[in-house]
mmCIF file of C-alpha atoms and ligand atoms in Angstrom:
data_model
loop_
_atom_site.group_PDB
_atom_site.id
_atom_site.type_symbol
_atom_site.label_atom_id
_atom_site.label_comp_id
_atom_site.label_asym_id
_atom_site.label_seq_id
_atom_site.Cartn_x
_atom_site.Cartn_y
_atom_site.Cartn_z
ATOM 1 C CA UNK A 1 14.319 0.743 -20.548
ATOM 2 C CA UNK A 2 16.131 0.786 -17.215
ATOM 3 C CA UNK A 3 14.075 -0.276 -14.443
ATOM 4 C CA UNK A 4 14.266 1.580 -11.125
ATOM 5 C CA UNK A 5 14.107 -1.230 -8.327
ATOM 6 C CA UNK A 6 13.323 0.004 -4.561
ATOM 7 C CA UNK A 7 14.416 -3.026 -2.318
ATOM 8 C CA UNK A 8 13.851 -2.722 1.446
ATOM 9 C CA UNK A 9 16.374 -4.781 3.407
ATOM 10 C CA UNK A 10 18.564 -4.856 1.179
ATOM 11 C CA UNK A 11 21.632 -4.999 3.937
ATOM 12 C CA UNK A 12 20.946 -8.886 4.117
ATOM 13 C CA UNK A 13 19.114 -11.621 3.276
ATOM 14 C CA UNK A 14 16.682 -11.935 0.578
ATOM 15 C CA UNK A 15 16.909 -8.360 0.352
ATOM 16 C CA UNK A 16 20.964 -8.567 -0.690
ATOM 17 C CA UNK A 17 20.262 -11.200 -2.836
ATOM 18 C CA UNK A 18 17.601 -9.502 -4.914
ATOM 19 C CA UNK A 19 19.353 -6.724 -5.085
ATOM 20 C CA UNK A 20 22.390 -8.592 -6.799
ATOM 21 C CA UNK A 21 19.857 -10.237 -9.102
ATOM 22 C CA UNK A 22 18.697 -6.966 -10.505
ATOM 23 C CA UNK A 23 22.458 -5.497 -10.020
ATOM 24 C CA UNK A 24 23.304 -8.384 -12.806
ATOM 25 C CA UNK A 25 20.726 -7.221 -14.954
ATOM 26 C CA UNK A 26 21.609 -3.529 -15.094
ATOM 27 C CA UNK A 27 18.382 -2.084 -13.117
ATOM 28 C CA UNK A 28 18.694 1.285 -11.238
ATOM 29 C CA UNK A 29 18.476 -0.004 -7.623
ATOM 30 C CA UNK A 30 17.528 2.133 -4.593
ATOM 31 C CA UNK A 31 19.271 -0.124 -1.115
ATOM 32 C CA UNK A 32 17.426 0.362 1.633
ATOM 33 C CA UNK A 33 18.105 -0.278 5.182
ATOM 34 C CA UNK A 34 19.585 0.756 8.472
ATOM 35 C CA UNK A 35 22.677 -0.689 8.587
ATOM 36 C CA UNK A 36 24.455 1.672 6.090
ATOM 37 C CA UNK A 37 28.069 -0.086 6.203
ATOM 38 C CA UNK A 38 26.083 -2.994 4.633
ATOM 39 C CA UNK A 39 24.525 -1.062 1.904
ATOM 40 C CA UNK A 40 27.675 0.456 1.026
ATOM 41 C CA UNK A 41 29.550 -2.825 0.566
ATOM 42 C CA UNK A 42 26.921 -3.922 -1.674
ATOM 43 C CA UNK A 43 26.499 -0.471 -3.500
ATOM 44 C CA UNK A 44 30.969 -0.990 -3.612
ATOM 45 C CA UNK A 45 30.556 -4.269 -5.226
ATOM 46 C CA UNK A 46 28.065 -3.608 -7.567
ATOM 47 C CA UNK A 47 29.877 -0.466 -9.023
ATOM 48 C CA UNK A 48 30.357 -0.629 -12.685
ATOM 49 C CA UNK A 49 27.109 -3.056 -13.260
ATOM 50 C CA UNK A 50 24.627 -0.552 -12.081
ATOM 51 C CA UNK A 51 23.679 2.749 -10.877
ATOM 52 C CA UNK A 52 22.822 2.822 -7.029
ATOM 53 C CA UNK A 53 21.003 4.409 -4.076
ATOM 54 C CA UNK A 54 21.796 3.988 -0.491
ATOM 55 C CA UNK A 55 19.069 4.903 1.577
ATOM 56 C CA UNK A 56 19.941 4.571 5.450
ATOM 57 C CA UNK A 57 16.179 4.765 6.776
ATOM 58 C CA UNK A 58 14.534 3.068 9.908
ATOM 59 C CA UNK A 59 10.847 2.278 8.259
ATOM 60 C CA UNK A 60 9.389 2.544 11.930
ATOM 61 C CA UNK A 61 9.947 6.224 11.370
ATOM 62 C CA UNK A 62 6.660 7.308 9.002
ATOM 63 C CA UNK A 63 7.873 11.042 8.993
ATOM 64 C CA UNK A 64 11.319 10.228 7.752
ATOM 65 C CA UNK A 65 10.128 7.649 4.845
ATOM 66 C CA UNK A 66 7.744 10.349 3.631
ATOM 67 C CA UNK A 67 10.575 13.051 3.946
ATOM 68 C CA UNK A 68 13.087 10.907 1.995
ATOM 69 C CA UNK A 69 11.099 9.250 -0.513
ATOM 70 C CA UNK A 70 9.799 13.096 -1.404
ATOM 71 C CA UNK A 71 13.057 13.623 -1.773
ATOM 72 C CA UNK A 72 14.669 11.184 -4.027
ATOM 73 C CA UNK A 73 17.350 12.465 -6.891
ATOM 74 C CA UNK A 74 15.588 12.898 -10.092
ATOM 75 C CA UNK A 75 17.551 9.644 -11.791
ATOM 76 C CA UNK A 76 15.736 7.226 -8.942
ATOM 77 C CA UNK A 77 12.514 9.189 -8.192
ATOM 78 C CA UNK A 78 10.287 7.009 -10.969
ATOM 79 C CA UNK A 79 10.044 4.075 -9.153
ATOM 80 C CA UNK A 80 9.156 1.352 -11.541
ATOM 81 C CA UNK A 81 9.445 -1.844 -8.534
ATOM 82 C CA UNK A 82 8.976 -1.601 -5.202
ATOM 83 C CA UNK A 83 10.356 -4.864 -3.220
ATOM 84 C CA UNK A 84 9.029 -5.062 0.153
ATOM 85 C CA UNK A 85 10.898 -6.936 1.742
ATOM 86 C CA UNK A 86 12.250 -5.325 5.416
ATOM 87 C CA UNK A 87 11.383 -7.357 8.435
ATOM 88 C CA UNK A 88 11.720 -9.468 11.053
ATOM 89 C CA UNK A 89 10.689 -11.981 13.602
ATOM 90 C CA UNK A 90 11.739 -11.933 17.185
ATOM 91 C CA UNK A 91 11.168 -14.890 19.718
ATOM 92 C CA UNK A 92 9.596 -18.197 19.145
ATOM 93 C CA UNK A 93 7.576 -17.891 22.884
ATOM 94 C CA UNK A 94 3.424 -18.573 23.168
ATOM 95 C CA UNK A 95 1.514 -16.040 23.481
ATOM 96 C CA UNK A 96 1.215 -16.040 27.109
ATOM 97 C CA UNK A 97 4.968 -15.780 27.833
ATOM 98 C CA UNK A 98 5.875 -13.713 24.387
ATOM 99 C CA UNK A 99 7.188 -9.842 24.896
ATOM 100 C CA UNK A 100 4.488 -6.933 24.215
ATOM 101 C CA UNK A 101 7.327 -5.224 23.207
ATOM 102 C CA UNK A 102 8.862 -7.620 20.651
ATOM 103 C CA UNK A 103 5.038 -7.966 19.501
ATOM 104 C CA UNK A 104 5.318 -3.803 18.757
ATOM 105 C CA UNK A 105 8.860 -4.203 17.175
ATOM 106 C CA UNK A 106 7.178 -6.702 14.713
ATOM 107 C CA UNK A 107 3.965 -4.824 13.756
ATOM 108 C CA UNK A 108 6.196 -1.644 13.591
ATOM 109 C CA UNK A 109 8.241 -3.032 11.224
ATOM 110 C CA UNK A 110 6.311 -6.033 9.141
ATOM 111 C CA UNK A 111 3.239 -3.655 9.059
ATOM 112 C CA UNK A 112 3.594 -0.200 9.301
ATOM 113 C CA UNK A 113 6.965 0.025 8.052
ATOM 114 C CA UNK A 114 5.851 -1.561 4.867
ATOM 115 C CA UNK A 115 2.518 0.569 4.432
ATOM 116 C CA UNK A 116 4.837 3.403 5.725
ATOM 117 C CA UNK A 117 6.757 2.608 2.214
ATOM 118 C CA UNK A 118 4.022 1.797 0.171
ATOM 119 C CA UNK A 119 1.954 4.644 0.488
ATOM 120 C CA UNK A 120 4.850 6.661 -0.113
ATOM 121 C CA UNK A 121 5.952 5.300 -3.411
ATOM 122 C CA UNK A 122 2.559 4.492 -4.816
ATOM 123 C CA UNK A 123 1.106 8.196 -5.443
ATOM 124 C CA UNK A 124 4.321 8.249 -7.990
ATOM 125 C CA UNK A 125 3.244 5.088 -9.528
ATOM 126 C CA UNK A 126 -0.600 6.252 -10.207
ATOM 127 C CA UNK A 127 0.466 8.982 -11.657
ATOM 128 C CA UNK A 128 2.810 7.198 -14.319
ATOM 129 C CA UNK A 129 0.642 4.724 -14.677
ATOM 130 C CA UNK A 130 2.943 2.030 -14.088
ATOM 131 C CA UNK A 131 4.566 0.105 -11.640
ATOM 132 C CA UNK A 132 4.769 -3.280 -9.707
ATOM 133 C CA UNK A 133 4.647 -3.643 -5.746
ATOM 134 C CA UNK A 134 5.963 -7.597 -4.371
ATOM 135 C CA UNK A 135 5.163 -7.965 -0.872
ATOM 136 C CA UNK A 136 7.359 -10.335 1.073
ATOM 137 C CA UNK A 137 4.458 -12.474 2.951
ATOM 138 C CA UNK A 138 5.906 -15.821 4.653
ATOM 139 C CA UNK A 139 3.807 -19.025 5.121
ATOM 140 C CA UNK A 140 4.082 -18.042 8.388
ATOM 141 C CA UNK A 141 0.958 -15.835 7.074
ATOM 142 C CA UNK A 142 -1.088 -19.034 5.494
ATOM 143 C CA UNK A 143 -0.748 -21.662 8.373
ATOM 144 C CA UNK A 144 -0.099 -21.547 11.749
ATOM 145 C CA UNK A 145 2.479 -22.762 14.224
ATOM 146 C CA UNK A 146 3.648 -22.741 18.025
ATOM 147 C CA UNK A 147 5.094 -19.430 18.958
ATOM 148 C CA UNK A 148 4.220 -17.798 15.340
ATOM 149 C CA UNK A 149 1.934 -15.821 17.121
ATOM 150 C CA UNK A 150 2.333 -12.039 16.130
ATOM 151 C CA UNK A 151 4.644 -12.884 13.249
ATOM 152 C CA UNK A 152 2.589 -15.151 11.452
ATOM 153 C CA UNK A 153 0.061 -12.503 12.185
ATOM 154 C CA UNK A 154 1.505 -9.813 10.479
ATOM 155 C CA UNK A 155 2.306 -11.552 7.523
ATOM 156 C CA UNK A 156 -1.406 -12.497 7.077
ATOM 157 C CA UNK A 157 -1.692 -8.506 7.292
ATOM 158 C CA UNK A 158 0.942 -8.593 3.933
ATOM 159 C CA UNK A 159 -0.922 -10.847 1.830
ATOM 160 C CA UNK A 160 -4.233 -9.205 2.469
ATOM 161 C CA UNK A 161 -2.938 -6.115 1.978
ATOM 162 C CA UNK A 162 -1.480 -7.470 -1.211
ATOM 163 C CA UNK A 163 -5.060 -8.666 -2.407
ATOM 164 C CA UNK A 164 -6.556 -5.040 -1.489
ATOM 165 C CA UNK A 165 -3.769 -2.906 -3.218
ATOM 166 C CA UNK A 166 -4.870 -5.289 -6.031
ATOM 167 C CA UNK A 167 -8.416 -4.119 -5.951
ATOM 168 C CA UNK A 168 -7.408 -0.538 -5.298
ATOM 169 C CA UNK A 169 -5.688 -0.134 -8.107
ATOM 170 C CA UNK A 170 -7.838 -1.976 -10.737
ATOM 171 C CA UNK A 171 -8.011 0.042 -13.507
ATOM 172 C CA UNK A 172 -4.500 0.843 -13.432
ATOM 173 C CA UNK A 173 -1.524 -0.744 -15.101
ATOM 174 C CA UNK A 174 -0.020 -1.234 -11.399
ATOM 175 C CA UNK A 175 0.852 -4.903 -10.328
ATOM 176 C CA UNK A 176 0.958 -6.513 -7.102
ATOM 177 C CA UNK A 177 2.517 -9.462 -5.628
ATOM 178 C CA UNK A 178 3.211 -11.096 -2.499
ATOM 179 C CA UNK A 179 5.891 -13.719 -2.422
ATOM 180 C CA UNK A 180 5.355 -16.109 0.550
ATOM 181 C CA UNK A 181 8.663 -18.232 1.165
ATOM 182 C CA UNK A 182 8.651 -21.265 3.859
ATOM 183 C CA UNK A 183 12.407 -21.851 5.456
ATOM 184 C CA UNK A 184 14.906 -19.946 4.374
ATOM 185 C CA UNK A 185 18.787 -19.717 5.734
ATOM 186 C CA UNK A 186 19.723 -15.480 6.360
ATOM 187 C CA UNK A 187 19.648 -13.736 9.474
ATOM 188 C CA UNK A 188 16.376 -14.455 9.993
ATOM 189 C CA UNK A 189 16.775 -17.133 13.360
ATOM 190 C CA UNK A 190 19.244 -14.805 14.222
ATOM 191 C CA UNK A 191 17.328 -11.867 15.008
ATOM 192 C CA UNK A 192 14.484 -14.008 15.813
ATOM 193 C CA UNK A 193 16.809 -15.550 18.761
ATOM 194 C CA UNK A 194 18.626 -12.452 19.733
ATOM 195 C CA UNK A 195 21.888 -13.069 18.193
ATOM 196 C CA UNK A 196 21.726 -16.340 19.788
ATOM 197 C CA UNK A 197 24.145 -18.050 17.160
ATOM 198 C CA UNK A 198 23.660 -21.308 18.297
ATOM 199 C CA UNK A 199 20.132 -21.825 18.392
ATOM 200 C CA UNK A 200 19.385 -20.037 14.952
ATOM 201 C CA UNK A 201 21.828 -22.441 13.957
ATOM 202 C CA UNK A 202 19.663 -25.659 15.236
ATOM 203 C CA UNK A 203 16.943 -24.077 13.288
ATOM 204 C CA UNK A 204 18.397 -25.144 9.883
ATOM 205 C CA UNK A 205 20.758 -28.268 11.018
ATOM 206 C CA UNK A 206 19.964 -31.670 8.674
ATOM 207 C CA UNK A 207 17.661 -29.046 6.739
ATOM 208 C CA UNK A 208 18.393 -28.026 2.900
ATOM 209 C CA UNK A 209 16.270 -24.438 3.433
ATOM 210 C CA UNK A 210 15.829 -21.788 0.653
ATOM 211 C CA UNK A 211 18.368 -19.794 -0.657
ATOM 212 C CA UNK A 212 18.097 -15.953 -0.497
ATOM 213 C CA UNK A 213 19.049 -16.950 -4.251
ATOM 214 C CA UNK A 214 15.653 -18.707 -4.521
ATOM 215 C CA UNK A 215 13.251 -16.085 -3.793
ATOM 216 C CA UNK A 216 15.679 -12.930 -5.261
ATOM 217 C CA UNK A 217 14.138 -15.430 -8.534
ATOM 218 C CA UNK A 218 10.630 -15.554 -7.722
ATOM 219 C CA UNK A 219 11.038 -11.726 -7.069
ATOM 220 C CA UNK A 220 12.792 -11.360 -10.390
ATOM 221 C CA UNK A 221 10.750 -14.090 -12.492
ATOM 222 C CA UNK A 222 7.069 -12.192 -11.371
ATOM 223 C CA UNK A 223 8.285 -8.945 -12.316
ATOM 224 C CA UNK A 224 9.665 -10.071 -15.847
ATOM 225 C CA UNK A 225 6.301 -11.105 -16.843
ATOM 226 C CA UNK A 226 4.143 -9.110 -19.354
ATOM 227 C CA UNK A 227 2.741 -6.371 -18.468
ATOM 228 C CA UNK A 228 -0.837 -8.420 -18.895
ATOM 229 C CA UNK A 229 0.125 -10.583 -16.032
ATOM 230 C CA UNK A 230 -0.537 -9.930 -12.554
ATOM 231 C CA UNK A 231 1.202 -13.000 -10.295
ATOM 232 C CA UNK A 232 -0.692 -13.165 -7.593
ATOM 233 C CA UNK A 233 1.389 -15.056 -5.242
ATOM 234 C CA UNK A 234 3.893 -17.315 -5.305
ATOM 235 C CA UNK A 235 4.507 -19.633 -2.483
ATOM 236 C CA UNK A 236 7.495 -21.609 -2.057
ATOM 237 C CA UNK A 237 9.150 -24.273 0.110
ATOM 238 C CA UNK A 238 12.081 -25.974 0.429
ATOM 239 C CA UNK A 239 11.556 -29.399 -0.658
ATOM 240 C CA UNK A 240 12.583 -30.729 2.617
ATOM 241 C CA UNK A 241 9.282 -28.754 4.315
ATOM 242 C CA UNK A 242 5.597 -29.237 4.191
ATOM 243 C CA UNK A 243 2.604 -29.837 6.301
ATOM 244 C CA UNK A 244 2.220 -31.633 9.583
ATOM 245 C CA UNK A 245 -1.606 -33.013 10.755
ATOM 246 C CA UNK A 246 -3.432 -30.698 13.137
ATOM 247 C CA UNK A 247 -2.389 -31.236 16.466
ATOM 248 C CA UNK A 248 -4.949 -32.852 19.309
ATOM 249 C CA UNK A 249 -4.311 -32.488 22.670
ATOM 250 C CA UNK A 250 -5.204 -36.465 23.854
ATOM 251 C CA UNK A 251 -4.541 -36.082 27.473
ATOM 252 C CA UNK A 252 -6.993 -32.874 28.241
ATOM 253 C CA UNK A 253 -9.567 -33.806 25.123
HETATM 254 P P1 NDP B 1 17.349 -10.890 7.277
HETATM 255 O O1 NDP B 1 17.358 -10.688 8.758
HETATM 256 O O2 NDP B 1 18.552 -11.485 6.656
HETATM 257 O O3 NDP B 1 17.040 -9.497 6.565
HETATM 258 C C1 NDP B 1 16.068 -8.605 7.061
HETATM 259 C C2 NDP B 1 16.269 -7.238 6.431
HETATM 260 O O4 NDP B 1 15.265 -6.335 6.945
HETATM 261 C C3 NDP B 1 17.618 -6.642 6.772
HETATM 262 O O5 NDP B 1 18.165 -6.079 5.595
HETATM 263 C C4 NDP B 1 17.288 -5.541 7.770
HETATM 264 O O6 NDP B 1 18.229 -4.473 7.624
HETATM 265 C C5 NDP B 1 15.891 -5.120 7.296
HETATM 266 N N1 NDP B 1 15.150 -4.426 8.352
HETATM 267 C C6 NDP B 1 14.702 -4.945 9.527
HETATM 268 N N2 NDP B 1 14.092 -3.992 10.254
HETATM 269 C C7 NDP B 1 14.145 -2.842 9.516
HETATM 270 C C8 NDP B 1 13.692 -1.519 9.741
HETATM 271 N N3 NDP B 1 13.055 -1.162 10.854
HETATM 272 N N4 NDP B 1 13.909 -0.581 8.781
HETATM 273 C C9 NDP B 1 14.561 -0.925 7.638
HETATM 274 N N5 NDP B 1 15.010 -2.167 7.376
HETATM 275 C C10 NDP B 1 14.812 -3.115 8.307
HETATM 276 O O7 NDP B 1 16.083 -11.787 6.982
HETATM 277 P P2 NDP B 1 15.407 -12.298 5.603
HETATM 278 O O8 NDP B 1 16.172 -11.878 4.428
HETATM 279 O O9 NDP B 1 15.133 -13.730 5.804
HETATM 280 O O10 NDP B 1 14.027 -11.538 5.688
HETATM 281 C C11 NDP B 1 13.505 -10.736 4.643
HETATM 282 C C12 NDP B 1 11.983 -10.838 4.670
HETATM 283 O O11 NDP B 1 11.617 -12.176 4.397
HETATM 284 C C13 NDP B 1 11.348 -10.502 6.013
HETATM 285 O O12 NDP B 1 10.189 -9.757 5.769
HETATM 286 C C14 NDP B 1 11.007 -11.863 6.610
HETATM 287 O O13 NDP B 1 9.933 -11.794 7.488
HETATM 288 C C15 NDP B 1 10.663 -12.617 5.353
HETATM 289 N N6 NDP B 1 10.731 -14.082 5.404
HETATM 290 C C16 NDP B 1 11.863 -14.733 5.828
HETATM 291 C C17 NDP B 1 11.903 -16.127 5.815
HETATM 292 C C18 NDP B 1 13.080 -16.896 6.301
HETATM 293 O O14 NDP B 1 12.919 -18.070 6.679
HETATM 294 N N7 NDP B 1 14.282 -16.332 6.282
HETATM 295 C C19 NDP B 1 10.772 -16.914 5.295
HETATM 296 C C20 NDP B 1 9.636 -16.122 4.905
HETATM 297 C C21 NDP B 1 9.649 -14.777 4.932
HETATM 298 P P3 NDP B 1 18.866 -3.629 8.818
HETATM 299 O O15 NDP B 1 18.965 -4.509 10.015
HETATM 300 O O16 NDP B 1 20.176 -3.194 8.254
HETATM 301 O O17 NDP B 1 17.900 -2.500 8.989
HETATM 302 C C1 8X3 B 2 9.637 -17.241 8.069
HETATM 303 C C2 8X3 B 2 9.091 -18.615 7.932
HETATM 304 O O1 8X3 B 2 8.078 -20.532 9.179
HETATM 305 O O2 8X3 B 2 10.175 -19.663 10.005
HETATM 306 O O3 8X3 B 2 8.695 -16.325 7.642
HETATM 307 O O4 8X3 B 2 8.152 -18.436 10.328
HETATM 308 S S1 8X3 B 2 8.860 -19.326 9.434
#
């Protein structure tokens, strides 16, 4: 059977790169961003391996995510796999110097945007009795660092949302999963540091990070298990991360 695959984000990123995974295997894919020359390059080159959706759509916008996913041609409206994957970071300041209004742009978007999305598409899968939700979480939402602040924050929101969709919809044939990657080389530092090209760049210099490639797998592997088998989560690193000791301030303890 043909999936249908909903992939937020899809204009860049993990996002492109899952959607090209699925593209290969021949799923119906639904492209979802708002950069709409993007998602028409990608809907170009995947013409001929797969059917496709563009959906230009700001997720801020509640009213216009419930209007267009109400609205979806028949041949895409039985969503099978929603990837939620939309969202950003922006600025690396503490909390005391950080922007309120980067602070809303990140809840508006990491948050609501993705429950805006979710409890759109999931009355649809309830009623089939069948579908799969994967959350994009980060670490950023299982440890904490300097200047995570509101981002790590609202990726903590993801993965406990991901455990309480999961008790929600016991009793259901409806999976969910939240994917939490460390490092990872898109235009993530980018829109963190304003376009700042140079200083995304530092972020990943001497590094080998994650590959889009990498998690468009984990995506792809945890919705290609049997239907018995609920992943969870699935955190992964690049090998060149990991933990550093808690930090103690000597000079003020
Ligand atoms: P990118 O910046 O490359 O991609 C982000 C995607 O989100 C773009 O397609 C962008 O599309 C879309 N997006 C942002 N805001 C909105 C919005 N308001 N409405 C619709 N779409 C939106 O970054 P990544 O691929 O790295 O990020 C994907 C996810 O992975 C994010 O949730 C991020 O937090 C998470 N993540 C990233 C890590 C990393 O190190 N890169 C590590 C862990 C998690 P457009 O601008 O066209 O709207
Ligand atoms: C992105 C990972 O550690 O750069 O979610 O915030 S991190």
């Amino acid at each position: 059977m043909t999936k249908t695959v909903f992939i937020s984000g899809a204009s860049s990123g993990f996002g492109l790169a899952t959607a090209r995974q699925f593209g290969r295997s021949g799923a119906r894919l639904i492209l979802c961003a708002r950069r709409r020359d993007r998602l028409e390059a990608l809907q170009k080159e995947l013409e001929g391996q797969c059917e496709t959706l563009v959906l230009e759509m700001d997720l801020t916008d509640a009213d216009k995510v419930a209007q267009v996913t109400s609205k979806l041609p028949p041949a895409f409206a039985d969503i099978d796999l929603l990837v939620n994957n939309a969202g950003l970071a922006l600025g690396l300041e503490p909390a005391h110097r950080a922007s309120l209004s980067d602070w809303d742009t990140m809840v508006d978007t990491n948050i609501k945007g993705l429950y805006h999305l979710t409890r759109a598409l999931l009355p649809g899968m309830v009623a089939r009795n069948r579908g799969h939700v994967i959350n994009i979480g980060s670490i950023a939402g299982n440890y904490a660092y300097p200047g995570g602040n509101t981002y790590g924050a609202t990726k903590a929101f993801v993965k406990q949302f991901t455990r309480n969709l999961r008790a929600d919809l016991l009793g259901t044939r409806i999976r969910v999963t939240n994917i939490e990657p460390g490092l990872a080389q898109t235009e993530f530092s980018l829109v963190r540091f304003a376009g700042d090209v140079e200083k995304a760049g530092q972020v990943y210099q001497g590094t080998e990070p994650l590959r889009p490639e990498d998690i468009a797998e984990a995506v792809f592997w945890a919705s290609s298990q049997p239907q018995h088998v609920n992943v969870n989560s699935i955190e992964l690193m690049p090998t060149c991360q990991a933990w550093a000791a808690l930090a103690i301030d000597k000079v003020q303890g």
